[in-house]
Coordinates of C-alpha atoms in Angstrom, one line a residue:
Chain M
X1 CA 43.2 -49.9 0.6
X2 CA 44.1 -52.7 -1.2
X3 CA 43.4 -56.3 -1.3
X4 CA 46.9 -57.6 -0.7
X5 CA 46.8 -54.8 2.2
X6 CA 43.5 -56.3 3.6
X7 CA 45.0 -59.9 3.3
X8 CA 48.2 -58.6 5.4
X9 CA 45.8 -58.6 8.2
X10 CA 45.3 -62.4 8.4
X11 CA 47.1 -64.5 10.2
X12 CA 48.2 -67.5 7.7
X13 CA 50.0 -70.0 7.7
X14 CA 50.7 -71.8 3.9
X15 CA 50.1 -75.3 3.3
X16 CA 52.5 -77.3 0.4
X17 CA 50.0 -77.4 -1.7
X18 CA 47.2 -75.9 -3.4
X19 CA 44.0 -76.6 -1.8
X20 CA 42.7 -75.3 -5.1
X21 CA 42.5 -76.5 -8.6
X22 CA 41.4 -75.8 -12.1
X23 CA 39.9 -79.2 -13.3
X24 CA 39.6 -78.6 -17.4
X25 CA 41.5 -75.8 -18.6
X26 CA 39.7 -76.3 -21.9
X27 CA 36.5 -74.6 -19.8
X28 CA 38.6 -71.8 -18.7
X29 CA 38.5 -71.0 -22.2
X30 CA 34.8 -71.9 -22.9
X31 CA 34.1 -69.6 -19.9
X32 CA 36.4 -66.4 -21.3
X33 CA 34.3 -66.6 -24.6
X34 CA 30.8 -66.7 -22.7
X35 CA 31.6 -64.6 -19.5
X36 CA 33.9 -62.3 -20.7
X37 CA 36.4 -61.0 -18.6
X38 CA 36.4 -60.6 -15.7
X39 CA 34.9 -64.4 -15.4
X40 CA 32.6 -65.2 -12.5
X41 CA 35.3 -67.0 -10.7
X42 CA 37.6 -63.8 -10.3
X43 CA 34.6 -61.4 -10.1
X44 CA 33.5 -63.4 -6.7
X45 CA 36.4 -63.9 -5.2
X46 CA 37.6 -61.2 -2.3
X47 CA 40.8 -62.1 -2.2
X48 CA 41.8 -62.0 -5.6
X49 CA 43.0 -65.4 -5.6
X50 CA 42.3 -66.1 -9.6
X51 CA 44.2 -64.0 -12.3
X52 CA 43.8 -65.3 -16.1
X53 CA 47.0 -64.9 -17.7
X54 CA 48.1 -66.4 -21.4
X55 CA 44.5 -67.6 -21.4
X56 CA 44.8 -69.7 -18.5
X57 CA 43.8 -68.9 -14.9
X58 CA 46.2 -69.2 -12.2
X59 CA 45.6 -69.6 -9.0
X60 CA 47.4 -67.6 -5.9
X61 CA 46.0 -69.8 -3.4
X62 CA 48.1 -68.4 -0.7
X63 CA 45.6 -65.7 -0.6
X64 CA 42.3 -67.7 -0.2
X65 CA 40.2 -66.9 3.0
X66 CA 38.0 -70.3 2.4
X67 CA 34.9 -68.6 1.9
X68 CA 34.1 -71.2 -0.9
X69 CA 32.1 -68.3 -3.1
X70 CA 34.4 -69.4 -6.3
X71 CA 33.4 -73.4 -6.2
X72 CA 29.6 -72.1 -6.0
X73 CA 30.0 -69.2 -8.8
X74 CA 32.0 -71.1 -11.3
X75 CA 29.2 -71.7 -14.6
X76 CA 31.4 -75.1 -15.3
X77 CA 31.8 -76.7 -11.5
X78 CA 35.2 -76.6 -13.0
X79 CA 36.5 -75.8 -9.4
X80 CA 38.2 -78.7 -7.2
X81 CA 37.6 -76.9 -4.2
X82 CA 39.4 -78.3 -0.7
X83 CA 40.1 -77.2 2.7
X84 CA 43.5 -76.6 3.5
X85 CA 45.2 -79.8 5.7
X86 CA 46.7 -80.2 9.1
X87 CA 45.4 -76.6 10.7
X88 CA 46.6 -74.9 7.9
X89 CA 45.4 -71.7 6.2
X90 CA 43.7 -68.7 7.8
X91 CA 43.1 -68.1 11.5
X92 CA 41.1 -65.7 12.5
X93 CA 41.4 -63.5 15.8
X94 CA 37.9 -61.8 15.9
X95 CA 35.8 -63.9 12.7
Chain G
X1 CA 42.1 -97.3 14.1
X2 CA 40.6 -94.9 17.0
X3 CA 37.0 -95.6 17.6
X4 CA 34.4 -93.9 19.0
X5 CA 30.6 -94.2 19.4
X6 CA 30.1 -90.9 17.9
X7 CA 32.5 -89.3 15.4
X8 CA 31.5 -85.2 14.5
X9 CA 32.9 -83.0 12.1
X10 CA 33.4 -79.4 13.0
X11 CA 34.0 -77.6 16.2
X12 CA 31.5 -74.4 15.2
X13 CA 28.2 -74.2 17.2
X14 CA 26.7 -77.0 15.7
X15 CA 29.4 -79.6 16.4
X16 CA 29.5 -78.3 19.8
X17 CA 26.0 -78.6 20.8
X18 CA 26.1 -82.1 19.3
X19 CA 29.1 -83.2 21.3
X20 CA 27.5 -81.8 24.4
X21 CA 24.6 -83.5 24.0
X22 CA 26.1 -86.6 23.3
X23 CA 28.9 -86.8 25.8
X24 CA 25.9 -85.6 28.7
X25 CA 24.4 -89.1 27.7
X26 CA 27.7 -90.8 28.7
X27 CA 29.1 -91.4 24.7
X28 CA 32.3 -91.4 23.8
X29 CA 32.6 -88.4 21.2
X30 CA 35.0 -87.2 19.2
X31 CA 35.3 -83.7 17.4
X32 CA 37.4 -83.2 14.5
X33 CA 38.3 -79.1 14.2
X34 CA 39.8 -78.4 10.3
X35 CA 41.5 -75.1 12.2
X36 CA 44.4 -74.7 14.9
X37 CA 41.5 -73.9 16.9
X38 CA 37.9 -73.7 17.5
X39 CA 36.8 -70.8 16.1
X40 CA 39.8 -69.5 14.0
X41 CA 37.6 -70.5 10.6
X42 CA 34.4 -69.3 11.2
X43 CA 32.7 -65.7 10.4
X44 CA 30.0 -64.4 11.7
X45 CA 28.3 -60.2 12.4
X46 CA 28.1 -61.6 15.3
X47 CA 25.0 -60.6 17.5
X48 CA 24.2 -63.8 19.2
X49 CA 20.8 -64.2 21.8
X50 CA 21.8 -64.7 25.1
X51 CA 19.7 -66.0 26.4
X52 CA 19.2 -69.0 24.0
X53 CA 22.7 -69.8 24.2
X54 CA 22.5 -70.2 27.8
X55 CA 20.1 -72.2 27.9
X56 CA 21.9 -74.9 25.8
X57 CA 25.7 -74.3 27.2
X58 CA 24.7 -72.6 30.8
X59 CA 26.2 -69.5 32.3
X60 CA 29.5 -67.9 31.2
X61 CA 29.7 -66.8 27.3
X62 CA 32.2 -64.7 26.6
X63 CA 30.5 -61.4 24.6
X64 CA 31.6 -58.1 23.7
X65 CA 28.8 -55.4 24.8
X66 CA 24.9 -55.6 25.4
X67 CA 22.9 -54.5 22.5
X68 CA 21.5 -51.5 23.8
X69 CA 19.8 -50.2 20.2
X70 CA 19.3 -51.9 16.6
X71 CA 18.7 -49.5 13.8
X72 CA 17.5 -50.3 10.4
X73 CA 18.4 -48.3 7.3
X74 CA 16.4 -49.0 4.6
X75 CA 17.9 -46.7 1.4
X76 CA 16.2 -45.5 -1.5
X77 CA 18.9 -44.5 -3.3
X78 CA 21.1 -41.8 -1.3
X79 CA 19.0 -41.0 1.9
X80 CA 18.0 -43.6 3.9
X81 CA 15.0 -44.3 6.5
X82 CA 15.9 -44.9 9.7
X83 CA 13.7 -47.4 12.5
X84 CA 15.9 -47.2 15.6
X85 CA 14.6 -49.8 18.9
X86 CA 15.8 -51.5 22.0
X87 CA 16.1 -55.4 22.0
X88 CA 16.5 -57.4 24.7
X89 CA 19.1 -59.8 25.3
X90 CA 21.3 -59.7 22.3
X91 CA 25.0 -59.4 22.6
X92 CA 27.9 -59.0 20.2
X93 CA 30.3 -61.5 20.5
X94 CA 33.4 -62.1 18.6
X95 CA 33.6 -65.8 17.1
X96 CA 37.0 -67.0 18.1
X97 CA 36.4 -66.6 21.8
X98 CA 32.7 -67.3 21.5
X99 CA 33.3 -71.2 19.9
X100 CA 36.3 -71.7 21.6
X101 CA 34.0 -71.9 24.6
X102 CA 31.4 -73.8 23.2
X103 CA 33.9 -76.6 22.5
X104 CA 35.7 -76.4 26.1
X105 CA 31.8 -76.7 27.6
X106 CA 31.7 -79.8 25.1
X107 CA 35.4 -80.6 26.5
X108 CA 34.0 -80.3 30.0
X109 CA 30.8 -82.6 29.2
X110 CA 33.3 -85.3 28.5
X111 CA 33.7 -84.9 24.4
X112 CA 37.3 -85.0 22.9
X113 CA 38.4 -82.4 20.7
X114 CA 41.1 -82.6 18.2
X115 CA 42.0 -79.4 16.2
X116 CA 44.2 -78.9 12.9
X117 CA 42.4 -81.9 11.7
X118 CA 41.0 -82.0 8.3
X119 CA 38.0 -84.7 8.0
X120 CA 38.7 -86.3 4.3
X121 CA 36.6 -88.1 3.5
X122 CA 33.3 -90.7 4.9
X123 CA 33.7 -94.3 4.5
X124 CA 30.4 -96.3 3.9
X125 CA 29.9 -99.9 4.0
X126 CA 26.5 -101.2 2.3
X127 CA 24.9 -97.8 3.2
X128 CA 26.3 -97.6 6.6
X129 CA 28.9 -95.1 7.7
X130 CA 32.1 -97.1 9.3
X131 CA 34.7 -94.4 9.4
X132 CA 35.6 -90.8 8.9
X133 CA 39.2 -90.2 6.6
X134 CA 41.4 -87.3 8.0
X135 CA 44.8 -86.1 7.1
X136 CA 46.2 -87.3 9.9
X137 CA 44.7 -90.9 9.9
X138 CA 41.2 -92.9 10.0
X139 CA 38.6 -92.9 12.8
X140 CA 35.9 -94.7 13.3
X141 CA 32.3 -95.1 15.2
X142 CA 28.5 -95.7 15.4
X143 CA 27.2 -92.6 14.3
X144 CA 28.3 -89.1 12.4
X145 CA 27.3 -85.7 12.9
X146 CA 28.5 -83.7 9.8
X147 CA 28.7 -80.2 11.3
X148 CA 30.9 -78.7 8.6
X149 CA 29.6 -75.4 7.4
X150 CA 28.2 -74.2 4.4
X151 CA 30.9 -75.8 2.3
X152 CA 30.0 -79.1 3.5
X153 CA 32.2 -80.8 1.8
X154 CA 31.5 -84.3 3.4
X155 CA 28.2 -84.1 2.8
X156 CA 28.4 -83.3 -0.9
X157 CA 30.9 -86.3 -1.3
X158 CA 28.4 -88.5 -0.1
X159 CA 25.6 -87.7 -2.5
X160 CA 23.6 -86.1 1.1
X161 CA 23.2 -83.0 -0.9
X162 CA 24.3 -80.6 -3.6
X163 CA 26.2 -78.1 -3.6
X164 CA 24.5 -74.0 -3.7
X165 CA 23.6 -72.6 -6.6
X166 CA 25.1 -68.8 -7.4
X167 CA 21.2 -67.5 -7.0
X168 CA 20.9 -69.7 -3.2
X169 CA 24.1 -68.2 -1.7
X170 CA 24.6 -64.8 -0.4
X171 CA 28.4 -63.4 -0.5
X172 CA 29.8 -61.7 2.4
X173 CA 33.0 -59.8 3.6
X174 CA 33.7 -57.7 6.6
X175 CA 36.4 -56.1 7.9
X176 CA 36.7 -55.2 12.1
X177 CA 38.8 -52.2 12.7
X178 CA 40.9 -51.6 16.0
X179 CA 38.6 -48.6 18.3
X180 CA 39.4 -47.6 21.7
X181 CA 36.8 -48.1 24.0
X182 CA 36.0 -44.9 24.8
X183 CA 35.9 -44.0 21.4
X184 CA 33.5 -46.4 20.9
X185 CA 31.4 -45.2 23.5
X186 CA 31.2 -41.7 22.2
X187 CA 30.9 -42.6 18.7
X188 CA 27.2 -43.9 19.5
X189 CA 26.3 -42.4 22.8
X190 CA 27.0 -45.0 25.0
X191 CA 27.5 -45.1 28.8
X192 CA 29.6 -47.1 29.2
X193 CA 32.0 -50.8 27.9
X194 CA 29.3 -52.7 27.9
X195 CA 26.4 -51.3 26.2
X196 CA 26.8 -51.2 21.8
X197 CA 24.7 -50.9 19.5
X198 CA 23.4 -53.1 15.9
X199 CA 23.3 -51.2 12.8
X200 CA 21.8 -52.8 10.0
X201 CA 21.5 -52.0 6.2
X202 CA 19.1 -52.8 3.3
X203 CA 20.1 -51.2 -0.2
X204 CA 18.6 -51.6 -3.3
X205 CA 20.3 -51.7 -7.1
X206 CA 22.1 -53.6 -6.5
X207 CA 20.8 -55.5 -3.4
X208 CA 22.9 -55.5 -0.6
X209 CA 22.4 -56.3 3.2
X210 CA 24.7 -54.6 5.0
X211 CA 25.7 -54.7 9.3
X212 CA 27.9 -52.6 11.6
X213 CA 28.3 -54.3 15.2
X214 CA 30.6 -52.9 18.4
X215 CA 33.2 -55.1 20.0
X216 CA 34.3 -54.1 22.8
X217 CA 37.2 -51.8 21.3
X218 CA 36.5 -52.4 17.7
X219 CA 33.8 -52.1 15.0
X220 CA 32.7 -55.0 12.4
X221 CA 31.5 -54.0 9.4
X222 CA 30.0 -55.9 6.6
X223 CA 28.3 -56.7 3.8
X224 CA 26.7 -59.2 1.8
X225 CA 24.8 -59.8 -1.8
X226 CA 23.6 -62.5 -3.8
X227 CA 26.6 -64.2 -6.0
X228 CA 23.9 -64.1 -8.9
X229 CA 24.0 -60.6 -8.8
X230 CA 27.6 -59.8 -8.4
X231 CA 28.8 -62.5 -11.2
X232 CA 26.2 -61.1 -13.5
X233 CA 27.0 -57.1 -13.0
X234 CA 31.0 -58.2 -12.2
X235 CA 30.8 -56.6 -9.0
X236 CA 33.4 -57.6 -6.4
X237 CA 32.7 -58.2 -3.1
X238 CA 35.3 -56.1 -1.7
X239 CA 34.3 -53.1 -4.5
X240 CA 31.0 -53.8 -2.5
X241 CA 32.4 -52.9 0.8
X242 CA 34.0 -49.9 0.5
X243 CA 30.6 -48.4 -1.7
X244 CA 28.9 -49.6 0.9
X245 CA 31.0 -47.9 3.6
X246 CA 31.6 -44.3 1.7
X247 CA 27.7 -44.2 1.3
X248 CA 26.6 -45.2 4.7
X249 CA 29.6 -42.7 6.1
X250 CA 30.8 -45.6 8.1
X251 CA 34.2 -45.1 6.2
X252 CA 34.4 -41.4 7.7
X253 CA 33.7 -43.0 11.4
X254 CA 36.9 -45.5 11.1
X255 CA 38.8 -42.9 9.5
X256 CA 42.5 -43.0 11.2
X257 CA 41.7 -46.3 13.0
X258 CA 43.8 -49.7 12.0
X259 CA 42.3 -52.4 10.1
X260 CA 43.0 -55.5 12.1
X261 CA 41.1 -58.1 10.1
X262 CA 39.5 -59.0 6.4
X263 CA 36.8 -61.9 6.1
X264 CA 34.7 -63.3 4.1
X265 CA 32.1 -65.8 4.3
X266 CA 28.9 -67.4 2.1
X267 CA 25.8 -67.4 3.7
X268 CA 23.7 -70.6 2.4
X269 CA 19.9 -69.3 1.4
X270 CA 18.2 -72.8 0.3
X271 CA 18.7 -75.7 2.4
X272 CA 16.2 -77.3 4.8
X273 CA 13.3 -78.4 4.9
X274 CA 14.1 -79.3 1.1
X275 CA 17.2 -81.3 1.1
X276 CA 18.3 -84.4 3.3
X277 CA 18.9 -84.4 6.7
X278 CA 20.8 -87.6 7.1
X279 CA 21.7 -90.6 5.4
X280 CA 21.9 -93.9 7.6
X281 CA 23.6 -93.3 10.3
X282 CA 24.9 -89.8 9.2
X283 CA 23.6 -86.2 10.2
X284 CA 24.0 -83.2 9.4
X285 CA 23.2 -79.9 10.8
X286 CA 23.9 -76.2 10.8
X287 CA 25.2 -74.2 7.9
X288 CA 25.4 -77.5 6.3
X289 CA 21.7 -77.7 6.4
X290 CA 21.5 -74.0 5.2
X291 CA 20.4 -72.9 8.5
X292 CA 20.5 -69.1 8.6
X293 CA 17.7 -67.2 9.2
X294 CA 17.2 -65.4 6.3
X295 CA 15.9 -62.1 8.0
X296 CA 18.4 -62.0 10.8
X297 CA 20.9 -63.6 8.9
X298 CA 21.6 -65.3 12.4
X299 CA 23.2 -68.6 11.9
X300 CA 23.9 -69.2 15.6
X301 CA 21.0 -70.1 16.9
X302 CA 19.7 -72.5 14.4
X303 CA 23.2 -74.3 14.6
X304 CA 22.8 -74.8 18.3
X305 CA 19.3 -75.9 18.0
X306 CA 20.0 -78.8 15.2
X307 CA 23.5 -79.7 16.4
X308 CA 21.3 -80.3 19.9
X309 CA 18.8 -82.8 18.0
X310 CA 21.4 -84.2 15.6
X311 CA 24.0 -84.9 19.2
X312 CA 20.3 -86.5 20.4
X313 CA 19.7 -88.5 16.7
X314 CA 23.4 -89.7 16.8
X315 CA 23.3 -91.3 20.4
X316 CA 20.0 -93.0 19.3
X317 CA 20.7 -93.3 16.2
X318 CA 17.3 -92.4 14.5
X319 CA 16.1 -92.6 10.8
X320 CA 16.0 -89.6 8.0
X321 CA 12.4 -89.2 8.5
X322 CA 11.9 -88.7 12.5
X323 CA 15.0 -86.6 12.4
X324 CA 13.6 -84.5 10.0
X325 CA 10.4 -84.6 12.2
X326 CA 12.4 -83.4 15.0
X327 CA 14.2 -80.8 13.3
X328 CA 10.9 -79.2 12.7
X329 CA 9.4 -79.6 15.9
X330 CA 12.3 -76.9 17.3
X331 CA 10.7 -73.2 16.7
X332 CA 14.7 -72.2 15.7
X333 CA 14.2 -74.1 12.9
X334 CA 10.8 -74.4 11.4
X335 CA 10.9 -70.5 11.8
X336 CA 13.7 -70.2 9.0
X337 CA 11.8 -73.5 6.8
X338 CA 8.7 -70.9 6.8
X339 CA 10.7 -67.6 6.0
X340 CA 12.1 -69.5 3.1
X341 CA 9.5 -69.1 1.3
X342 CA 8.2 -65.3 2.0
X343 CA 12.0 -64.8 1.1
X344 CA 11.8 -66.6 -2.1
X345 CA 8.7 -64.3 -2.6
X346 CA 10.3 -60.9 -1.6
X347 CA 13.3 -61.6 -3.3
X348 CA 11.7 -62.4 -6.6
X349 CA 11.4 -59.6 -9.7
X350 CA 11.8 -56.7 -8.2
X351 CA 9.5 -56.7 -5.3
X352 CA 12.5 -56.3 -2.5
X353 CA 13.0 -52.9 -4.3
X354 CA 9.7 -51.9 -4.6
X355 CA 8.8 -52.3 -1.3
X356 CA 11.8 -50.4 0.7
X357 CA 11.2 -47.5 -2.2
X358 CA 7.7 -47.4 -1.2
X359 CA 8.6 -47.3 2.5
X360 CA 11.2 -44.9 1.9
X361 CA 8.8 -42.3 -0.1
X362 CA 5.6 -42.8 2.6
X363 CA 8.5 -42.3 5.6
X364 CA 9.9 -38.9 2.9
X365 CA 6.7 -37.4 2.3
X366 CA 5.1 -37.9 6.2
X367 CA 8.4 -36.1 7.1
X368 CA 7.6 -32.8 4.9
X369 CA 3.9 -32.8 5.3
X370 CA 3.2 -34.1 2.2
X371 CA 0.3 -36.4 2.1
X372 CA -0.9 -36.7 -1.1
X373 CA 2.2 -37.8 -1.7
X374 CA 1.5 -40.8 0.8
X375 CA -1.8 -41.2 -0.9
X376 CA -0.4 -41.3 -4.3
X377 CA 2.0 -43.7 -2.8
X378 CA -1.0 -45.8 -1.5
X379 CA -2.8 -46.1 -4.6
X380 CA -0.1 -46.6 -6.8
X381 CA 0.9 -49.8 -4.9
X382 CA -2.2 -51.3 -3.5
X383 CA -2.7 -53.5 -6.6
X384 CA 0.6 -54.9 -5.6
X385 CA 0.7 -54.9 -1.6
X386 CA -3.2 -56.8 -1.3
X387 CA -2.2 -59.8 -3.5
X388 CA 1.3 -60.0 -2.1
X389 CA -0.4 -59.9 1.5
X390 CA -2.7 -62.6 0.6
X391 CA -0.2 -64.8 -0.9
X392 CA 2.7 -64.4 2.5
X393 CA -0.8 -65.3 4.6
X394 CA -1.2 -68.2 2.8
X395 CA 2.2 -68.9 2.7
X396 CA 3.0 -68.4 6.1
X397 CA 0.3 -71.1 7.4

């Protein structure tokens, strides 16, 4: 099954805007050239939140389950790594 | 501004046993839940003691079934040893229901809790904590009790602690799938609705704890692996997962049943005794203290044990040092600060694969007769097992 499959599962509701940002894209870079691809932040993440496209990652925050795993695995703490505001997000039935 | 004497942060067990604490001593408590509702961020197995729990929130938790039968695979590459026992007094629980009454005992005790309420941000005045930040406006009070899980946010912001390192934190996902009941019970032998059973999972190469619980009529399943280890060998999670379930046969067993929900969660694996417990008038407990146990991976427990002392610290208002003091004084606790370092110990080099290899081949060879091959097994590893033993004895002092 895939991811986006799994993630259909969730209940979810989307907040404005990204809880989720890329601090130095310049690091994004820096990181390609030393992790290779994929880099730690889209290896970790089980909800395949981080794609890197025209050498820049984007972010699909919309999928994120908050499990916080990419702010911990990224080499650069290049992360800015929030909760989600007023309620929004994922709620889980069972957890 | 709202004000309270005591302001806490998260509605999980933690924050719950603080509020109840400190609303039974006649505060006036506040609770500020990020989700729509208690229990609708946080992940757990779950296999909770019963008993314990009672004995901090009084009768009538909502669980799933009784935990008739652990078993404990331990696999050596493709065949696995099995240990199979009866515990006593663990359930299954799922978290939603399960910390939505933990707060509405807190609720009954007198505490006031707000959900969909993101805490910001804490607002310090020469050292002292005046007010809490939200995104729907500022509160504040005497005291804090940062209960906010392993991303403790808070508590990072103000320079309490750091945040895990990739080699301290443990990756998890789980998915539960929809099972009738009786299914359920004839999957595993059970009698009946309320009796389940706890599956657990150590695999080597790469390293992975893995869990299977019964719900009532559906199965968790689960695993979870050092982020070190998965960054490094670019293994993902999820990849993980479904290895993990094809191996263990688990995927055959949900075969034609529904998917009804995909987790994921980081377990903190450093924490406690070696970081700060509070700053001024600020304290934090649970998975923001890295409270799991590292063998059980049971995060319950602990929570409910420090979000107790950390409700009591807040209503009097204690310094760092005693509350660290009383932190250890609670066997919950100074049981995980003392596997910590056997842990650190197991999990260094390659010793957690040595061992469950050599357990694997002495349980192998004892099943086909074989015991030279035990023997052999014996002196191969006794240069490694008597200086290993010495070292967890001194350790564990």
């Amino acid at each position: 099954m895939r991811i986006e499959e799994k993630l259909y599962t969730l209940r979810y509701k989307k907040d404005d805007k990204s809880h989720l940002k890329i601090l130095d894209g310049d690091k994004c870079l820096e990181c390609e050239k030393e992790y290779g691809d994929p880099q730690p932040c889209i290896s970790i993440c089980p909800a395949n939140v981080y794609t890197w496209q025209n050498n820049k990652i984007v972010i699909g925050y919309e999928n994120c389950v908050e499990c916080g795993a990419c702010r911990i695995a990224c080499p650069f703490e290049n992360i800015l790594w929030n909760y989600p505001k007023y309620g929004k997000g994922i709620a889980l039935r069972y957890g | 501004m709202l004000e309270y004497d005591i302001v806490i942060v998260g509605a999980g067990p933690a924050g719950s046993a603080a509020a109840l604490r400190a609303s039974s001593s006649g505060k006036k408590v506040l609770v500020l839940e990020r989700g729509p509702e208690p229990g609708s961020k946080n992940v757990s197995g779950a296999m909770v003691r019963k008993d314990y729990v009672t004995s901090v929130f009084g009768e009538g938790m909502p669980f799933e079934r009784n935990v008739e039968r652990i078993k404990l695979s331990l696999y050596n590459k493709d065949k696995p040893v099995n240990i199979e026992f009866s515990p006593e007094n663990l359930v299954t629980t799922g978290r939603l229901k399960f910390d939505k009454w933990l707060s509405s005992v807190s609720e009954n005790a007198g505490a006031m809790v707000i959900p969909k309420t993101t805490a910001l941000k804490v607002n310090w005045d020469n050292g002292i904590a005046k007010s809490i930040t939200t995104d729907r406006g500022e509160v504040s009070a005497k005291s804090f009790v940062l209960a906010e899980g392993v991303n403790s946010l808070l508590s990072m912001e103000s320079k309490i602690k750091y945040d895990l390192k990739p080699e301290n934190a443990v990756q998890t996902v789980k998915e539960v799938y929809s099972v009738k009941k009786e299914d359920i019970n004839s999957m595993f032998n059970m009698k009946n609705e309320s009796s389940g059973v706890a599956w657990r999972y150590i695999m080597t190469d790469p390293l992975v704890a893995g869990f299977l619980y019964t719900y009532k009529d559906s199965i968790s399943v689960g695993i979870g692996s050092p982020i070190n280890q998965l960054v490094e060998r670019k293994i993902r999670p999820e990849k993980l997962l479904d290895d993990f379930m094809e191996k263990t046969g688990i995927s055959d067993m949900v075969k034609g049943y529904s998917l009804r929900e995909y987790s994921a969660k980081v377990i903190p694996e450093a924490g406690f005794p070696d970081i700060n417990v509070s700053k001024s008038n600020v304290y934090l407990c649970g998975d923001a203290l890295g409270l799991v146990d590292p063998l059980t991976f049971d995060g319950i427990s602990p929570a409910i044990a420090s979000g107790t002392i950390a409700g009591d610290a807040a209503v009097s208002n204690i310094d760092p040092a005693t509350y660290k003091y009383e932190l250890m004084k609670s066997s919950e606790i100074s049981k995980i600060a003392k596997e910590r370092k056997l842990e650190a110990e197991f999990m260094s080099g390659d010793k957690a694969k040595e061992y469950i290899e050599m357990v694997s081949s002495i349980f192998s060879d004892w099943a086909s007769g074989n015991l030279f091959g035990i023997r052999n097994t014996m002196v191969n590893n006794y240069r490694n097992i008597i200086p290993d033993l010495m070292g967890f004895a001194i350790k564990m002092r």
